[in-house]
JSON list of C-alpha atoms in Angstrom, two decimals:
[
{"chain": "A", "resi": 1395, "resn": "UNK", "atom": "CA", "xyz": [13.54, 7.73, -3.79]},
{"chain": "A", "resi": 1396, "resn": "UNK", "atom": "CA", "xyz": [15.46, 5.42, -6.16]},
{"chain": "A", "resi": 1397, "resn": "UNK", "atom": "CA", "xyz": [15.13, 1.67, -5.62]},
{"chain": "A", "resi": 1398, "resn": "UNK", "atom": "CA", "xyz": [16.88, -1.34, -7.14]},
{"chain": "A", "resi": 1399, "resn": "UNK", "atom": "CA", "xyz": [14.65, -4.43, -7.29]},
{"chain": "A", "resi": 1400, "resn": "UNK", "atom": "CA", "xyz": [16.48, -7.75, -7.69]},
{"chain": "A", "resi": 1401, "resn": "UNK", "atom": "CA", "xyz": [13.86, -10.47, -8.17]},
{"chain": "A", "resi": 1402, "resn": "UNK", "atom": "CA", "xyz": [13.86, -13.38, -10.63]},
{"chain": "A", "resi": 1403, "resn": "UNK", "atom": "CA", "xyz": [10.14, -14.22, -10.61]},
{"chain": "A", "resi": 1404, "resn": "UNK", "atom": "CA", "xyz": [8.63, -12.08, -13.43]},
{"chain": "A", "resi": 1405, "resn": "UNK", "atom": "CA", "xyz": [5.11, -11.87, -11.95]},
{"chain": "A", "resi": 1406, "resn": "UNK", "atom": "CA", "xyz": [6.36, -10.95, -8.48]},
{"chain": "A", "resi": 1407, "resn": "UNK", "atom": "CA", "xyz": [8.85, -8.44, -9.89]},
{"chain": "A", "resi": 1408, "resn": "UNK", "atom": "CA", "xyz": [6.19, -6.84, -12.09]},
{"chain": "A", "resi": 1409, "resn": "UNK", "atom": "CA", "xyz": [3.74, -6.58, -9.18]},
{"chain": "A", "resi": 1410, "resn": "UNK", "atom": "CA", "xyz": [6.30, -4.95, -6.88]},
{"chain": "A", "resi": 1411, "resn": "UNK", "atom": "CA", "xyz": [7.67, -2.61, -9.54]},
{"chain": "A", "resi": 1412, "resn": "UNK", "atom": "CA", "xyz": [4.20, -1.43, -10.60]},
{"chain": "A", "resi": 1413, "resn": "UNK", "atom": "CA", "xyz": [3.12, -0.88, -7.01]},
{"chain": "A", "resi": 1414, "resn": "UNK", "atom": "CA", "xyz": [6.24, 1.09, -6.13]},
{"chain": "A", "resi": 1415, "resn": "UNK", "atom": "CA", "xyz": [6.00, 3.26, -9.22]},
{"chain": "A", "resi": 1416, "resn": "UNK", "atom": "CA", "xyz": [2.39, 4.04, -8.34]},
{"chain": "A", "resi": 1417, "resn": "UNK", "atom": "CA", "xyz": [3.77, 5.36, -5.04]},
{"chain": "A", "resi": 1418, "resn": "UNK", "atom": "CA", "xyz": [6.17, 7.63, -6.99]},
{"chain": "A", "resi": 1419, "resn": "UNK", "atom": "CA", "xyz": [9.28, 5.52, -6.38]},
{"chain": "A", "resi": 1420, "resn": "UNK", "atom": "CA", "xyz": [11.83, 5.25, -9.19]},
{"chain": "A", "resi": 1421, "resn": "UNK", "atom": "CA", "xyz": [12.62, 1.56, -9.77]},
{"chain": "A", "resi": 1422, "resn": "UNK", "atom": "CA", "xyz": [15.44, -0.20, -11.64]},
{"chain": "A", "resi": 1423, "resn": "UNK", "atom": "CA", "xyz": [15.15, -3.95, -12.07]},
{"chain": "A", "resi": 1424, "resn": "UNK", "atom": "CA", "xyz": [17.45, -6.98, -12.28]},
{"chain": "A", "resi": 1425, "resn": "UNK", "atom": "CA", "xyz": [16.49, -10.65, -12.65]},
{"chain": "A", "resi": 1426, "resn": "UNK", "atom": "CA", "xyz": [19.70, -12.25, -11.34]},
{"chain": "A", "resi": 1427, "resn": "UNK", "atom": "CA", "xyz": [22.27, -11.64, -8.62]},
{"chain": "A", "resi": 1428, "resn": "UNK", "atom": "CA", "xyz": [25.21, -10.75, -10.86]},
{"chain": "A", "resi": 1429, "resn": "UNK", "atom": "CA", "xyz": [23.29, -8.04, -12.69]},
{"chain": "A", "resi": 1430, "resn": "UNK", "atom": "CA", "xyz": [21.93, -6.81, -9.38]},
{"chain": "A", "resi": 1431, "resn": "UNK", "atom": "CA", "xyz": [25.44, -6.35, -8.00]},
{"chain": "A", "resi": 1432, "resn": "UNK", "atom": "CA", "xyz": [26.58, -4.66, -11.22]},
{"chain": "A", "resi": 1433, "resn": "UNK", "atom": "CA", "xyz": [23.73, -2.13, -11.10]},
{"chain": "A", "resi": 1434, "resn": "UNK", "atom": "CA", "xyz": [24.17, -1.55, -7.37]},
{"chain": "A", "resi": 1435, "resn": "UNK", "atom": "CA", "xyz": [27.85, -0.69, -7.81]},
{"chain": "A", "resi": 1436, "resn": "UNK", "atom": "CA", "xyz": [27.36, 1.40, -10.95]},
{"chain": "A", "resi": 1437, "resn": "UNK", "atom": "CA", "xyz": [24.48, 3.54, -9.67]},
{"chain": "A", "resi": 1438, "resn": "UNK", "atom": "CA", "xyz": [23.38, 5.31, -6.51]},
{"chain": "A", "resi": 1439, "resn": "UNK", "atom": "CA", "xyz": [20.28, 3.84, -4.87]},
{"chain": "A", "resi": 1440, "resn": "UNK", "atom": "CA", "xyz": [18.45, 4.78, -1.70]},
{"chain": "A", "resi": 1441, "resn": "UNK", "atom": "CA", "xyz": [17.35, 1.20, -1.16]},
{"chain": "A", "resi": 1442, "resn": "UNK", "atom": "CA", "xyz": [17.83, -2.28, -2.63]},
{"chain": "A", "resi": 1443, "resn": "UNK", "atom": "CA", "xyz": [15.11, -4.95, -2.54]},
{"chain": "A", "resi": 1444, "resn": "UNK", "atom": "CA", "xyz": [16.94, -8.26, -2.84]},
{"chain": "A", "resi": 1445, "resn": "UNK", "atom": "CA", "xyz": [15.54, -11.76, -3.21]},
{"chain": "A", "resi": 1446, "resn": "UNK", "atom": "CA", "xyz": [17.71, -14.57, -1.81]},
{"chain": "A", "resi": 1447, "resn": "UNK", "atom": "CA", "xyz": [17.08, -17.39, -4.30]},
{"chain": "A", "resi": 1448, "resn": "UNK", "atom": "CA", "xyz": [18.45, -15.92, -7.54]},
{"chain": "A", "resi": 1449, "resn": "UNK", "atom": "CA", "xyz": [20.19, -17.29, -10.65]},
{"chain": "A", "resi": 1450, "resn": "UNK", "atom": "CA", "xyz": [23.96, -16.81, -11.20]},
{"chain": "A", "resi": 1451, "resn": "UNK", "atom": "CA", "xyz": [24.57, -15.35, -7.72]},
{"chain": "A", "resi": 1452, "resn": "UNK", "atom": "CA", "xyz": [22.28, -15.85, -4.72]},
{"chain": "A", "resi": 1453, "resn": "UNK", "atom": "CA", "xyz": [21.03, -12.88, -2.74]},
{"chain": "A", "resi": 1454, "resn": "UNK", "atom": "CA", "xyz": [23.25, -13.54, 0.27]},
{"chain": "A", "resi": 1455, "resn": "UNK", "atom": "CA", "xyz": [26.43, -13.44, -1.80]},
{"chain": "A", "resi": 1456, "resn": "UNK", "atom": "CA", "xyz": [25.11, -10.44, -3.71]},
{"chain": "A", "resi": 1457, "resn": "UNK", "atom": "CA", "xyz": [24.44, -8.63, -0.44]},
{"chain": "A", "resi": 1458, "resn": "UNK", "atom": "CA", "xyz": [27.94, -9.37, 0.84]},
{"chain": "A", "resi": 1459, "resn": "UNK", "atom": "CA", "xyz": [29.49, -8.12, -2.41]},
{"chain": "A", "resi": 1460, "resn": "UNK", "atom": "CA", "xyz": [27.48, -4.90, -2.33]},
{"chain": "A", "resi": 1461, "resn": "UNK", "atom": "CA", "xyz": [28.41, -4.31, 1.31]},
{"chain": "A", "resi": 1462, "resn": "UNK", "atom": "CA", "xyz": [32.13, -4.49, 0.44]},
{"chain": "A", "resi": 1463, "resn": "UNK", "atom": "CA", "xyz": [31.73, -1.29, -1.57]},
{"chain": "A", "resi": 1464, "resn": "UNK", "atom": "CA", "xyz": [28.63, 0.45, -0.25]},
{"chain": "A", "resi": 1465, "resn": "UNK", "atom": "CA", "xyz": [28.04, 0.44, 3.49]},
{"chain": "A", "resi": 1466, "resn": "UNK", "atom": "CA", "xyz": [25.13, 2.81, 3.86]},
{"chain": "A", "resi": 1467, "resn": "UNK", "atom": "CA", "xyz": [22.68, 1.83, 1.13]},
{"chain": "A", "resi": 1468, "resn": "UNK", "atom": "CA", "xyz": [19.65, 0.23, 2.77]},
{"chain": "A", "resi": 1469, "resn": "UNK", "atom": "CA", "xyz": [19.07, -3.43, 1.81]},
{"chain": "A", "resi": 1470, "resn": "UNK", "atom": "CA", "xyz": [15.77, -5.24, 2.38]},
{"chain": "A", "resi": 1471, "resn": "UNK", "atom": "CA", "xyz": [15.69, -8.99, 1.79]},
{"chain": "A", "resi": 1472, "resn": "UNK", "atom": "CA", "xyz": [12.56, -10.42, 0.16]},
{"chain": "A", "resi": 1473, "resn": "UNK", "atom": "CA", "xyz": [12.40, -14.20, 0.41]},
{"chain": "A", "resi": 1474, "resn": "UNK", "atom": "CA", "xyz": [10.27, -17.25, 1.03]},
{"chain": "A", "resi": 1475, "resn": "UNK", "atom": "CA", "xyz": [12.89, -18.51, 3.52]},
{"chain": "A", "resi": 1476, "resn": "UNK", "atom": "CA", "xyz": [11.29, -17.39, 6.74]},
{"chain": "A", "resi": 1477, "resn": "UNK", "atom": "CA", "xyz": [12.78, -19.25, 9.71]},
{"chain": "A", "resi": 1478, "resn": "UNK", "atom": "CA", "xyz": [14.61, -17.34, 12.44]},
{"chain": "A", "resi": 1479, "resn": "UNK", "atom": "CA", "xyz": [17.91, -18.90, 11.32]},
{"chain": "A", "resi": 1480, "resn": "UNK", "atom": "CA", "xyz": [17.24, -17.77, 7.73]},
{"chain": "A", "resi": 1481, "resn": "UNK", "atom": "CA", "xyz": [16.63, -14.22, 8.95]},
{"chain": "A", "resi": 1482, "resn": "UNK", "atom": "CA", "xyz": [19.80, -14.15, 11.03]},
{"chain": "A", "resi": 1483, "resn": "UNK", "atom": "CA", "xyz": [21.85, -15.43, 8.07]},
{"chain": "A", "resi": 1484, "resn": "UNK", "atom": "CA", "xyz": [20.39, -12.63, 5.92]},
{"chain": "A", "resi": 1485, "resn": "UNK", "atom": "CA", "xyz": [21.11, -9.98, 8.54]},
{"chain": "A", "resi": 1486, "resn": "UNK", "atom": "CA", "xyz": [24.64, -11.33, 9.03]},
{"chain": "A", "resi": 1487, "resn": "UNK", "atom": "CA", "xyz": [25.18, -10.98, 5.28]},
{"chain": "A", "resi": 1488, "resn": "UNK", "atom": "CA", "xyz": [24.55, -7.24, 5.63]},
{"chain": "A", "resi": 1489, "resn": "UNK", "atom": "CA", "xyz": [20.81, -6.81, 5.13]},
{"chain": "A", "resi": 1490, "resn": "UNK", "atom": "CA", "xyz": [19.04, -4.11, 7.15]},
{"chain": "A", "resi": 1491, "resn": "UNK", "atom": "CA", "xyz": [15.64, -5.77, 7.20]},
{"chain": "A", "resi": 1492, "resn": "UNK", "atom": "CA", "xyz": [13.96, -9.01, 6.14]},
{"chain": "A", "resi": 1493, "resn": "UNK", "atom": "CA", "xyz": [10.45, -9.46, 4.72]},
{"chain": "A", "resi": 1494, "resn": "UNK", "atom": "CA", "xyz": [9.08, -12.98, 4.23]},
{"chain": "A", "resi": 1495, "resn": "UNK", "atom": "CA", "xyz": [6.97, -13.92, 1.21]},
{"chain": "A", "resi": 1496, "resn": "UNK", "atom": "CA", "xyz": [4.05, -13.82, 0.87]},
{"chain": "A", "resi": 1497, "resn": "UNK", "atom": "CA", "xyz": [3.63, -10.31, 2.29]},
{"chain": "A", "resi": 1498, "resn": "UNK", "atom": "CA", "xyz": [1.09, -7.52, 2.09]},
{"chain": "A", "resi": 1499, "resn": "UNK", "atom": "CA", "xyz": [2.22, -4.64, -0.09]},
{"chain": "A", "resi": 1500, "resn": "UNK", "atom": "CA", "xyz": [1.33, -2.12, 2.61]},
{"chain": "A", "resi": 1501, "resn": "UNK", "atom": "CA", "xyz": [3.82, -3.82, 4.93]},
{"chain": "A", "resi": 1502, "resn": "UNK", "atom": "CA", "xyz": [6.52, -3.51, 2.27]},
{"chain": "A", "resi": 1503, "resn": "UNK", "atom": "CA", "xyz": [5.76, 0.21, 2.00]},
{"chain": "A", "resi": 1504, "resn": "UNK", "atom": "CA", "xyz": [5.98, 0.55, 5.80]},
{"chain": "A", "resi": 1505, "resn": "UNK", "atom": "CA", "xyz": [9.40, -1.13, 5.79]},
{"chain": "A", "resi": 1506, "resn": "UNK", "atom": "CA", "xyz": [10.57, 1.21, 3.00]},
{"chain": "A", "resi": 1507, "resn": "UNK", "atom": "CA", "xyz": [9.43, 4.26, 4.95]},
{"chain": "A", "resi": 1508, "resn": "UNK", "atom": "CA", "xyz": [11.25, 3.03, 8.03]},
{"chain": "A", "resi": 1509, "resn": "UNK", "atom": "CA", "xyz": [14.47, 2.40, 6.12]},
{"chain": "A", "resi": 1510, "resn": "UNK", "atom": "CA", "xyz": [14.31, 5.76, 4.37]},
{"chain": "A", "resi": 1511, "resn": "UNK", "atom": "CA", "xyz": [13.98, 7.76, 7.59]},
{"chain": "A", "resi": 1512, "resn": "UNK", "atom": "CA", "xyz": [17.72, 8.07, 7.96]},
{"chain": "A", "resi": 1513, "resn": "UNK", "atom": "CA", "xyz": [17.87, 9.85, 4.58]},
{"chain": "A", "resi": 1514, "resn": "UNK", "atom": "CA", "xyz": [15.26, 12.46, 5.43]},
{"chain": "A", "resi": 1515, "resn": "UNK", "atom": "CA", "xyz": [16.89, 14.05, 8.47]},
{"chain": "A", "resi": 1516, "resn": "UNK", "atom": "CA", "xyz": [17.63, 17.70, 7.71]},
{"chain": "A", "resi": 1517, "resn": "UNK", "atom": "CA", "xyz": [20.23, 18.21, 10.43]},
{"chain": "A", "resi": 1518, "resn": "UNK", "atom": "CA", "xyz": [23.15, 18.37, 7.98]},
{"chain": "A", "resi": 1519, "resn": "UNK", "atom": "CA", "xyz": [26.51, 18.52, 9.66]},
{"chain": "A", "resi": 1520, "resn": "UNK", "atom": "CA", "xyz": [25.00, 17.28, 12.93]},
{"chain": "A", "resi": 1521, "resn": "UNK", "atom": "CA", "xyz": [27.42, 15.31, 15.06]},
{"chain": "A", "resi": 1522, "resn": "UNK", "atom": "CA", "xyz": [26.63, 13.35, 18.17]},
{"chain": "A", "resi": 1523, "resn": "UNK", "atom": "CA", "xyz": [28.87, 11.23, 20.36]},
{"chain": "A", "resi": 1524, "resn": "UNK", "atom": "CA", "xyz": [29.91, 9.81, 23.70]},
{"chain": "A", "resi": 1525, "resn": "UNK", "atom": "CA", "xyz": [33.42, 9.20, 25.04]},
{"chain": "A", "resi": 1526, "resn": "UNK", "atom": "CA", "xyz": [35.60, 8.58, 21.94]},
{"chain": "A", "resi": 1527, "resn": "UNK", "atom": "CA", "xyz": [32.65, 7.48, 19.77]},
{"chain": "A", "resi": 1528, "resn": "UNK", "atom": "CA", "xyz": [31.33, 9.97, 17.21]},
{"chain": "A", "resi": 1529, "resn": "UNK", "atom": "CA", "xyz": [28.53, 9.77, 14.64]},
{"chain": "A", "resi": 1530, "resn": "UNK", "atom": "CA", "xyz": [28.35, 12.30, 11.80]},
{"chain": "A", "resi": 1531, "resn": "UNK", "atom": "CA", "xyz": [24.78, 12.41, 10.56]},
{"chain": "A", "resi": 1532, "resn": "UNK", "atom": "CA", "xyz": [25.40, 14.30, 7.33]},
{"chain": "A", "resi": 1533, "resn": "UNK", "atom": "CA", "xyz": [28.38, 12.19, 6.22]},
{"chain": "A", "resi": 1534, "resn": "UNK", "atom": "CA", "xyz": [26.80, 8.97, 7.56]},
{"chain": "A", "resi": 1535, "resn": "UNK", "atom": "CA", "xyz": [30.08, 8.03, 9.24]},
{"chain": "A", "resi": 1536, "resn": "UNK", "atom": "CA", "xyz": [30.96, 6.59, 12.65]},
{"chain": "A", "resi": 1537, "resn": "UNK", "atom": "CA", "xyz": [34.37, 6.68, 14.32]},
{"chain": "A", "resi": 1538, "resn": "UNK", "atom": "CA", "xyz": [35.74, 5.46, 17.61]},
{"chain": "A", "resi": 1539, "resn": "UNK", "atom": "CA", "xyz": [39.12, 6.65, 18.82]},
{"chain": "A", "resi": 1540, "resn": "UNK", "atom": "CA", "xyz": [39.55, 8.17, 15.38]},
{"chain": "A", "resi": 1541, "resn": "UNK", "atom": "CA", "xyz": [39.06, 4.84, 13.60]},
{"chain": "A", "resi": 1542, "resn": "UNK", "atom": "CA", "xyz": [36.32, 4.62, 10.97]},
{"chain": "A", "resi": 1543, "resn": "UNK", "atom": "CA", "xyz": [33.68, 1.95, 11.67]},
{"chain": "A", "resi": 1544, "resn": "UNK", "atom": "CA", "xyz": [31.62, 0.48, 8.83]},
{"chain": "A", "resi": 1545, "resn": "UNK", "atom": "CA", "xyz": [27.93, 0.09, 9.67]},
{"chain": "A", "resi": 1546, "resn": "UNK", "atom": "CA", "xyz": [24.94, -1.00, 7.64]},
{"chain": "A", "resi": 1547, "resn": "UNK", "atom": "CA", "xyz": [22.03, 1.42, 7.28]},
{"chain": "A", "resi": 1548, "resn": "UNK", "atom": "CA", "xyz": [20.06, -0.34, 10.02]},
{"chain": "A", "resi": 1549, "resn": "UNK", "atom": "CA", "xyz": [23.04, -0.47, 12.40]},
{"chain": "A", "resi": 1550, "resn": "UNK", "atom": "CA", "xyz": [23.64, 3.24, 11.77]},
{"chain": "A", "resi": 1551, "resn": "UNK", "atom": "CA", "xyz": [19.99, 4.07, 12.57]},
{"chain": "A", "resi": 1552, "resn": "UNK", "atom": "CA", "xyz": [20.07, 1.96, 15.74]},
{"chain": "A", "resi": 1553, "resn": "UNK", "atom": "CA", "xyz": [23.29, 3.58, 16.96]},
{"chain": "A", "resi": 1554, "resn": "UNK", "atom": "CA", "xyz": [21.89, 7.04, 16.22]},
{"chain": "A", "resi": 1555, "resn": "UNK", "atom": "CA", "xyz": [18.80, 6.22, 18.29]},
{"chain": "A", "resi": 1556, "resn": "UNK", "atom": "CA", "xyz": [20.92, 4.96, 21.19]},
{"chain": "A", "resi": 1557, "resn": "UNK", "atom": "CA", "xyz": [23.12, 8.06, 21.03]},
{"chain": "A", "resi": 1558, "resn": "UNK", "atom": "CA", "xyz": [20.11, 10.38, 21.06]},
{"chain": "A", "resi": 1559, "resn": "UNK", "atom": "CA", "xyz": [18.93, 8.55, 24.18]},
{"chain": "A", "resi": 1560, "resn": "UNK", "atom": "CA", "xyz": [22.33, 8.01, 25.83]},
{"chain": "A", "resi": 1561, "resn": "UNK", "atom": "CA", "xyz": [22.08, 7.46, 29.56]},
{"chain": "A", "resi": 1562, "resn": "UNK", "atom": "CA", "xyz": [18.42, 6.39, 29.26]},
{"chain": "A", "resi": 1563, "resn": "UNK", "atom": "CA", "xyz": [17.25, 2.78, 29.24]},
{"chain": "A", "resi": 1564, "resn": "UNK", "atom": "CA", "xyz": [15.38, 1.95, 26.02]},
{"chain": "A", "resi": 1565, "resn": "UNK", "atom": "CA", "xyz": [13.31, -1.20, 25.71]},
{"chain": "A", "resi": 1566, "resn": "UNK", "atom": "CA", "xyz": [13.10, -3.56, 22.76]},
{"chain": "A", "resi": 1567, "resn": "UNK", "atom": "CA", "xyz": [9.60, -2.15, 22.11]},
{"chain": "A", "resi": 1568, "resn": "UNK", "atom": "CA", "xyz": [11.03, 1.40, 22.03]},
{"chain": "A", "resi": 1569, "resn": "UNK", "atom": "CA", "xyz": [13.65, 0.35, 19.49]},
{"chain": "A", "resi": 1570, "resn": "UNK", "atom": "CA", "xyz": [11.11, -1.51, 17.36]},
{"chain": "A", "resi": 1571, "resn": "UNK", "atom": "CA", "xyz": [8.77, 1.49, 17.22]},
{"chain": "A", "resi": 1572, "resn": "UNK", "atom": "CA", "xyz": [11.42, 4.18, 16.74]},
{"chain": "A", "resi": 1573, "resn": "UNK", "atom": "CA", "xyz": [13.98, 2.44, 14.52]},
{"chain": "A", "resi": 1574, "resn": "UNK", "atom": "CA", "xyz": [11.99, -0.26, 12.69]},
{"chain": "A", "resi": 1575, "resn": "UNK", "atom": "CA", "xyz": [8.53, 1.38, 12.73]},
{"chain": "A", "resi": 1576, "resn": "UNK", "atom": "CA", "xyz": [6.94, -2.04, 12.43]},
{"chain": "A", "resi": 1577, "resn": "UNK", "atom": "CA", "xyz": [6.05, -4.97, 14.65]},
{"chain": "A", "resi": 1578, "resn": "UNK", "atom": "CA", "xyz": [7.97, -8.20, 15.15]},
{"chain": "A", "resi": 1579, "resn": "UNK", "atom": "CA", "xyz": [6.71, -11.47, 16.51]},
{"chain": "A", "resi": 1580, "resn": "UNK", "atom": "CA", "xyz": [7.02, -11.50, 20.28]},
{"chain": "A", "resi": 1581, "resn": "UNK", "atom": "CA", "xyz": [9.53, -14.31, 19.98]},
{"chain": "A", "resi": 1582, "resn": "UNK", "atom": "CA", "xyz": [11.75, -12.49, 17.49]},
{"chain": "A", "resi": 1583, "resn": "UNK", "atom": "CA", "xyz": [15.35, -11.80, 18.53]},
{"chain": "A", "resi": 1584, "resn": "UNK", "atom": "CA", "xyz": [16.13, -9.37, 15.71]},
{"chain": "A", "resi": 1585, "resn": "UNK", "atom": "CA", "xyz": [16.74, -6.46, 18.12]},
{"chain": "A", "resi": 1586, "resn": "UNK", "atom": "CA", "xyz": [19.16, -8.58, 20.15]},
{"chain": "A", "resi": 1587, "resn": "UNK", "atom": "CA", "xyz": [20.95, -9.63, 16.96]},
{"chain": "A", "resi": 1588, "resn": "UNK", "atom": "CA", "xyz": [21.49, -6.01, 15.94]},
{"chain": "A", "resi": 1589, "resn": "UNK", "atom": "CA", "xyz": [22.64, -4.98, 19.42]},
{"chain": "A", "resi": 1590, "resn": "UNK", "atom": "CA", "xyz": [25.22, -7.76, 19.20]},
{"chain": "A", "resi": 1591, "resn": "UNK", "atom": "CA", "xyz": [26.29, -6.54, 15.75]},
{"chain": "A", "resi": 1592, "resn": "UNK", "atom": "CA", "xyz": [26.89, -3.07, 17.20]},
{"chain": "A", "resi": 1593, "resn": "UNK", "atom": "CA", "xyz": [28.74, -4.42, 20.23]},
{"chain": "A", "resi": 1594, "resn": "UNK", "atom": "CA", "xyz": [31.18, -6.30, 18.01]},
{"chain": "A", "resi": 1595, "resn": "UNK", "atom": "CA", "xyz": [31.88, -3.19, 15.94]},
{"chain": "A", "resi": 1596, "resn": "UNK", "atom": "CA", "xyz": [31.73, -0.51, 18.66]},
{"chain": "A", "resi": 1597, "resn": "UNK", "atom": "CA", "xyz": [32.91, -2.15, 21.89]},
{"chain": "A", "resi": 1598, "resn": "UNK", "atom": "CA", "xyz": [34.86, -5.33, 21.12]},
{"chain": "A", "resi": 1599, "resn": "UNK", "atom": "CA", "xyz": [38.30, -3.71, 20.88]},
{"chain": "A", "resi": 1600, "resn": "UNK", "atom": "CA", "xyz": [37.79, -1.23, 23.73]},
{"chain": "A", "resi": 1601, "resn": "UNK", "atom": "CA", "xyz": [37.92, -1.63, 27.51]},
{"chain": "A", "resi": 1602, "resn": "UNK", "atom": "CA", "xyz": [35.37, 1.16, 28.04]},
{"chain": "A", "resi": 1603, "resn": "UNK", "atom": "CA", "xyz": [32.18, -0.62, 26.96]},
{"chain": "A", "resi": 1604, "resn": "UNK", "atom": "CA", "xyz": [29.39, 1.70, 25.84]},
{"chain": "A", "resi": 1605, "resn": "UNK", "atom": "CA", "xyz": [26.43, -0.59, 25.08]},
{"chain": "A", "resi": 1606, "resn": "UNK", "atom": "CA", "xyz": [24.94, -2.21, 28.19]},
{"chain": "A", "resi": 1607, "resn": "UNK", "atom": "CA", "xyz": [22.07, -4.63, 28.78]},
{"chain": "A", "resi": 1608, "resn": "UNK", "atom": "CA", "xyz": [19.70, -4.31, 31.72]},
{"chain": "A", "resi": 1609, "resn": "UNK", "atom": "CA", "xyz": [18.07, -7.72, 32.02]},
{"chain": "A", "resi": 1610, "resn": "UNK", "atom": "CA", "xyz": [14.31, -7.52, 31.68]},
{"chain": "A", "resi": 1611, "resn": "UNK", "atom": "CA", "xyz": [14.42, -3.79, 30.93]},
{"chain": "A", "resi": 1612, "resn": "UNK", "atom": "CA", "xyz": [16.37, -3.06, 27.75]},
{"chain": "A", "resi": 1613, "resn": "UNK", "atom": "CA", "xyz": [19.59, -1.37, 26.71]},
{"chain": "A", "resi": 1614, "resn": "UNK", "atom": "CA", "xyz": [21.47, 1.78, 27.63]},
{"chain": "A", "resi": 1615, "resn": "UNK", "atom": "CA", "xyz": [24.36, 3.59, 25.94]},
{"chain": "A", "resi": 1616, "resn": "UNK", "atom": "CA", "xyz": [26.71, 5.06, 28.55]},
{"chain": "A", "resi": 1617, "resn": "UNK", "atom": "CA", "xyz": [30.33, 5.03, 29.59]},
{"chain": "A", "resi": 1618, "resn": "UNK", "atom": "CA", "xyz": [31.23, 1.96, 31.60]},
{"chain": "A", "resi": 1619, "resn": "UNK", "atom": "CA", "xyz": [32.39, 3.84, 34.68]},
{"chain": "A", "resi": 1620, "resn": "UNK", "atom": "CA", "xyz": [29.29, 6.02, 34.87]},
{"chain": "A", "resi": 1621, "resn": "UNK", "atom": "CA", "xyz": [25.97, 5.15, 36.50]}
]
């Protein structure tokens, strides 16, 4: 697995890089946002670890710039800015996950494993869909009514999980365990944020809504006119 680490604090960057390499990850490194974007666009990475407070270009702008060109590379924000609003801003910028400093290295590894799951599925050429929505697992593409929809890595994984369980109500706990593989604070609204992201991209322009909320129970992916 090839990782790009964009972190301007030398001690933190060295600690993370050394730890990842000990786990057999291949790591490239950048100390500012502009170089991070340049490397991200020039090379192919499985995952990008991106600090927010960076010289020359902050991590949020760097994330947005990367997302303009590469939709499916997984991006994990590493930052000391840990309020709920900070997390939502990071996710809105295109990040797939958000880890607040200080963190335990084993939690970082768990997040990396969760984000890399989408790359380890061996069902090449596998397509799954409902109504006029189709997800191609091997090409990592999603279309609705023939129109290509750009999703982040986390949005893609969430949609895939919903499609695999279409017609069945899945709870926020189910989604956390199966898509994130890690725990959130009980007050976290990250799942709701991502469901809303998907709704805007999948359902907003269509009368047949596919993503539905069952208050107090969870979410279900089904055609609007079907029970």
